[in-house]
Tab-separated table of C-alpha atoms in Angstrom:
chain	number	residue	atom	x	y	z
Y	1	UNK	CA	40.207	53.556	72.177
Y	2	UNK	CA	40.270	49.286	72.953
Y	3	UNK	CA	43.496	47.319	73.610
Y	4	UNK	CA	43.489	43.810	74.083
Y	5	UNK	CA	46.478	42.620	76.040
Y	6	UNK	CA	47.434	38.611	77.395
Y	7	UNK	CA	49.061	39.476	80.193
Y	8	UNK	CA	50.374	35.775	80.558
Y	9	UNK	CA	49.280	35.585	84.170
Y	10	UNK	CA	51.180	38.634	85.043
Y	11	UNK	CA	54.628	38.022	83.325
Y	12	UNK	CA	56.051	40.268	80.704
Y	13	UNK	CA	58.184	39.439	78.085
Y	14	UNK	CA	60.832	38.472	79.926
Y	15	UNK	CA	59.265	36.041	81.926
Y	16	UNK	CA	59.153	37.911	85.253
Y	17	UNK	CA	55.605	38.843	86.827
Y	18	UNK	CA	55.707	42.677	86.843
Y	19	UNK	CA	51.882	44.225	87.851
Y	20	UNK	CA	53.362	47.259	87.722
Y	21	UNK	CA	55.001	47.270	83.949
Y	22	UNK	CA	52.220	45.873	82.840
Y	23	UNK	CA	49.912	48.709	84.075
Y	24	UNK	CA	52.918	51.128	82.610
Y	25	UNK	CA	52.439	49.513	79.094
Y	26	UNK	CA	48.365	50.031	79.397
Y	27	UNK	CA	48.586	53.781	80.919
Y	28	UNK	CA	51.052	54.709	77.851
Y	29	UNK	CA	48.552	53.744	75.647
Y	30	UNK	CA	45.772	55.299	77.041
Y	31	UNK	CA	42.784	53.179	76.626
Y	32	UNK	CA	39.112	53.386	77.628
Y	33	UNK	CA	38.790	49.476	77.291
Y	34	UNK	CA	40.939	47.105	77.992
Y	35	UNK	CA	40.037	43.243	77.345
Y	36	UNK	CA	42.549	41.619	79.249
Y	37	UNK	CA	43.447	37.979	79.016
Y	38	UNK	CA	44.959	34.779	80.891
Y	39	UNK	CA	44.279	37.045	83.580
Y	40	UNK	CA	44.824	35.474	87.519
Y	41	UNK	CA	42.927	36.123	90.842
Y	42	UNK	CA	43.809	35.252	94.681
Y	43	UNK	CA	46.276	32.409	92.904
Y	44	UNK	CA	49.263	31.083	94.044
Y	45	UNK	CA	51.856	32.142	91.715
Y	46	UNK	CA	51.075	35.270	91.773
Y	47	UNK	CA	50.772	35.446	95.816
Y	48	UNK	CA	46.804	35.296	96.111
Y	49	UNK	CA	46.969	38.789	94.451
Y	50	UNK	CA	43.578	40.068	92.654
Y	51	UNK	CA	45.667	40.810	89.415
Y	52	UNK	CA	42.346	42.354	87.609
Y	53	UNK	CA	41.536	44.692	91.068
Y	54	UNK	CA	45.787	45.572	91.205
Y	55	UNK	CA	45.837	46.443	87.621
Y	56	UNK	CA	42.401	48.684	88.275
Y	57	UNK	CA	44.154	50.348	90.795
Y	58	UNK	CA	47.838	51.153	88.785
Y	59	UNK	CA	45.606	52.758	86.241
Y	60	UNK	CA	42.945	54.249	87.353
Y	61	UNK	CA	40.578	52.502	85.553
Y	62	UNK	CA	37.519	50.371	86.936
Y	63	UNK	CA	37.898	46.354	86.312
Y	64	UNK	CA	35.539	43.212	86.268
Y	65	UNK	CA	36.827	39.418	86.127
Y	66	UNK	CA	35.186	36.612	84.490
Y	67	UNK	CA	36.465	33.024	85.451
Y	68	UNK	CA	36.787	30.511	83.106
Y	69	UNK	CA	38.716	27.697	85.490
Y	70	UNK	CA	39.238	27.271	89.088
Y	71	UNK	CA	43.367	27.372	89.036
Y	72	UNK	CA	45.803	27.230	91.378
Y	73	UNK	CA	44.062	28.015	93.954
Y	74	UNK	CA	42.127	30.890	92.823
Y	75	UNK	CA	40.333	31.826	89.678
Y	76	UNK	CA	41.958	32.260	86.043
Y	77	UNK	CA	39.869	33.706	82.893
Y	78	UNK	CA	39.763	37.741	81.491
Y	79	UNK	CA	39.193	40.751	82.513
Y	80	UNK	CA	37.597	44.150	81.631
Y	81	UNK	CA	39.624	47.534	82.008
Y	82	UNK	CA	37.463	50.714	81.713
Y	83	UNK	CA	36.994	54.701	81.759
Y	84	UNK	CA	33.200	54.124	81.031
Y	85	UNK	CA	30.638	53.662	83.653
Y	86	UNK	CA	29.788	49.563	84.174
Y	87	UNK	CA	25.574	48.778	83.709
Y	88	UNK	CA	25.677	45.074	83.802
Y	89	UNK	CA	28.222	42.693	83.932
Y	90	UNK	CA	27.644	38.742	82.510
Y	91	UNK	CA	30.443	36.452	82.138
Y	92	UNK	CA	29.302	33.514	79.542
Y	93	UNK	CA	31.202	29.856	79.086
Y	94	UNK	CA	32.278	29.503	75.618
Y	95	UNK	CA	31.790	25.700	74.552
Y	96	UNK	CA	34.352	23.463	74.173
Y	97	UNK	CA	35.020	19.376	72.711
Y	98	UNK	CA	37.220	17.064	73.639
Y	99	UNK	CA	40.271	16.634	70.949
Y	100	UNK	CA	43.216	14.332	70.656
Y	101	UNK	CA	46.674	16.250	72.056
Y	102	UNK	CA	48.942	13.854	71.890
Y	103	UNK	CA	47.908	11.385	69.471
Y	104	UNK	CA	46.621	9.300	71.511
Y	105	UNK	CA	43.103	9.423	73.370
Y	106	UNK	CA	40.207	12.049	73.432
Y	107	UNK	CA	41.153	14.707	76.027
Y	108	UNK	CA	39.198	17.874	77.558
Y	109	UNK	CA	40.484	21.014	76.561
Y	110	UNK	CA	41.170	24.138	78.896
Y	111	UNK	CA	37.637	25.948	79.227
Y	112	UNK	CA	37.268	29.680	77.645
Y	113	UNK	CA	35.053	32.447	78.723
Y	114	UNK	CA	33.588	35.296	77.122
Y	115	UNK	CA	33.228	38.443	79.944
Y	116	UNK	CA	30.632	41.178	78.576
Y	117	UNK	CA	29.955	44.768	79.971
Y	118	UNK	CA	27.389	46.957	79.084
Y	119	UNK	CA	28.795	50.170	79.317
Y	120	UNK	CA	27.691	53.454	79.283
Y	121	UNK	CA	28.725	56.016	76.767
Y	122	UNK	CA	30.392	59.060	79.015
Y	123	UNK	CA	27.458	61.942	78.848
Y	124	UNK	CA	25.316	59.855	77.547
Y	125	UNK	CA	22.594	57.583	78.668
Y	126	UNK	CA	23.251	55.253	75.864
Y	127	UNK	CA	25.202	52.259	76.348
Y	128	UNK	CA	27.432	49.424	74.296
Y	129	UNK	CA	27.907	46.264	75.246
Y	130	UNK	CA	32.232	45.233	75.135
Y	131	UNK	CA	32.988	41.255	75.132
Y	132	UNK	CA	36.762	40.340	76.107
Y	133	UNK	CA	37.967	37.038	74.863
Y	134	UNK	CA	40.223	34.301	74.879
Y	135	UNK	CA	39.559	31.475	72.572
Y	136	UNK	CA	41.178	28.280	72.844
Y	137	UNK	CA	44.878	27.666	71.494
Y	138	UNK	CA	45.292	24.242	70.328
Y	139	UNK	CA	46.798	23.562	66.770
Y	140	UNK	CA	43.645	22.007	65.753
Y	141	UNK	CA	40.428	24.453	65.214
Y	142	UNK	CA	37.740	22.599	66.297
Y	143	UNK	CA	37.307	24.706	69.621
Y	144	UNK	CA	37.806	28.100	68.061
Y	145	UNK	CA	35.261	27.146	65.408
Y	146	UNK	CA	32.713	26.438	68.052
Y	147	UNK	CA	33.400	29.061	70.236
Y	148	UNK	CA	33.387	31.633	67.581
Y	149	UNK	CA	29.330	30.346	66.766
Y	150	UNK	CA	29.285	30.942	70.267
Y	151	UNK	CA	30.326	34.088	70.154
Y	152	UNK	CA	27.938	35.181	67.753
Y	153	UNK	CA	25.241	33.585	69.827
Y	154	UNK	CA	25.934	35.724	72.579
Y	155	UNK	CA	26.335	39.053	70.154
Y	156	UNK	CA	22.550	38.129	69.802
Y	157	UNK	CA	21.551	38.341	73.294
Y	158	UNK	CA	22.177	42.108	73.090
Y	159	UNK	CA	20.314	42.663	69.722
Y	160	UNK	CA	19.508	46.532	69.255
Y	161	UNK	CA	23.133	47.279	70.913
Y	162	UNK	CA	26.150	48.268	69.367
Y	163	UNK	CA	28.585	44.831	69.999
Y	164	UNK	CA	32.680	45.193	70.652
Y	165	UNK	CA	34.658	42.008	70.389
Y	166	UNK	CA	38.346	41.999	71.812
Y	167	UNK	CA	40.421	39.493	72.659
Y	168	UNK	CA	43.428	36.833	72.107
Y	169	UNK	CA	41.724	34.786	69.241
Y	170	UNK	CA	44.874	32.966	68.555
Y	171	UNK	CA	43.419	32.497	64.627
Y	172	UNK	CA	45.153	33.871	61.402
Y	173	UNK	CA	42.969	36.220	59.493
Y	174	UNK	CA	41.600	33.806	56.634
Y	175	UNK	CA	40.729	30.858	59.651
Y	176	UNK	CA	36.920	29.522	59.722
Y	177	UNK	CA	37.154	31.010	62.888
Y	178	UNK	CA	37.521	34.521	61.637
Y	179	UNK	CA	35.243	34.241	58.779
Y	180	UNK	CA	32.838	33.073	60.877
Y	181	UNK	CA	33.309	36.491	64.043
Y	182	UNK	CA	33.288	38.289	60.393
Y	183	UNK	CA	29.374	37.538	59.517
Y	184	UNK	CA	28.554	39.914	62.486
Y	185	UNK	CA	31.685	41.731	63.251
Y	186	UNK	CA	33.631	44.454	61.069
Y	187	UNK	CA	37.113	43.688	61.323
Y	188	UNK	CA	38.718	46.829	62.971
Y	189	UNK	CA	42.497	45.847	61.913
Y	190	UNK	CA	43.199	47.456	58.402
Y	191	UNK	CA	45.080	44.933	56.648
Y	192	UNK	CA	48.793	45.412	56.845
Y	193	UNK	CA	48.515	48.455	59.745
Y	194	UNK	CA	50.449	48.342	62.612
């Protein structure tokens, strides 16, 4: 069972920073992944708390971080949440262009990571490799598009292994984004389930 949950940098939805609803929300579903997103560690807003470790702790489950900026004084990127035993851990920088935000010049964009875990199936010496992501959020696609080819070129790092993708891909389902994840990747969200 995978969720994939932005935790906003430890707010909930009503704009307070609440570790400990958060965890509530993640226990009552009962996953054995979690790919966890705009995810904090040691920064200043949230009081140099290790919001991957904390979370870990309020449910049980063993965590990993992957940065994908320096922020605030600590580290901001995703996280892994997990039941399954952790074999190797590599957290990959998803590429990124500069676009035009505000009609004006050329700017950099915020950079994205992609965290992947091997994991180990539980009584079983096989593993599976998991990839939490967060791909960029700007109107235009540019970034996404490119980061989702980057996506599949890590996917083909662990050829002969089964692949999970989970994330915030901040893409509508017919996006070149999409299509693109889609040439390796069966879509796990039925159309029109919730």
């Amino acid at each position: 069972k995978v969720l994939t949950y932005n935790v906003l940098g430890g707010r909930n939805t009503d704009g307070n920073r609440d570790l400990n609803r958060i965890a509530q929300v993640i226990s009552t579903l009962n996953p054995d992944i979690v790919a966890l997103q705009e995810v904090d560690r040691h920064t200043g807003r949230l009081n140099g708390i290790d919001l991957p470790a904390e979370l870990g702790r309020l449910t049980g489950m063993d965590h990993v971080f992957g940065r994908a900026m320096k922020y605030d004084g600590g580290e901001y990127g995703e996280a892994i949440l997990t039941k399954f035993p952790i074999v190797n851990i590599k957290n990959h920088t998803l590429p990124t262009v500069p676009v035009d935000t505000t009609g004006g010049s050329q700017e950099d964009v915020e950079p994205r990571a992609a965290l992947a875990v091997e994991l180990k199936f539980p009584g079983s010496e096989s593993t599976f490799i998991f990839i939490g992501t967060h791909l960029d959020h700007l109107r235009d696609g540019r970034n996404r598009n490119i980061q989702a080819k980057g996506l599949l070129q890590i996917a083909a790092e662990y050829e002969g292994l089964p692949v999970i993708l989970a994330g915030d891909l901040n893409s509508t389902p017919e996006s070149e984004a999409i299509k693109t994840l889609k040439t390796y990747w069966t879509d796990a969200w039925p159309k029109n389930k919730i």
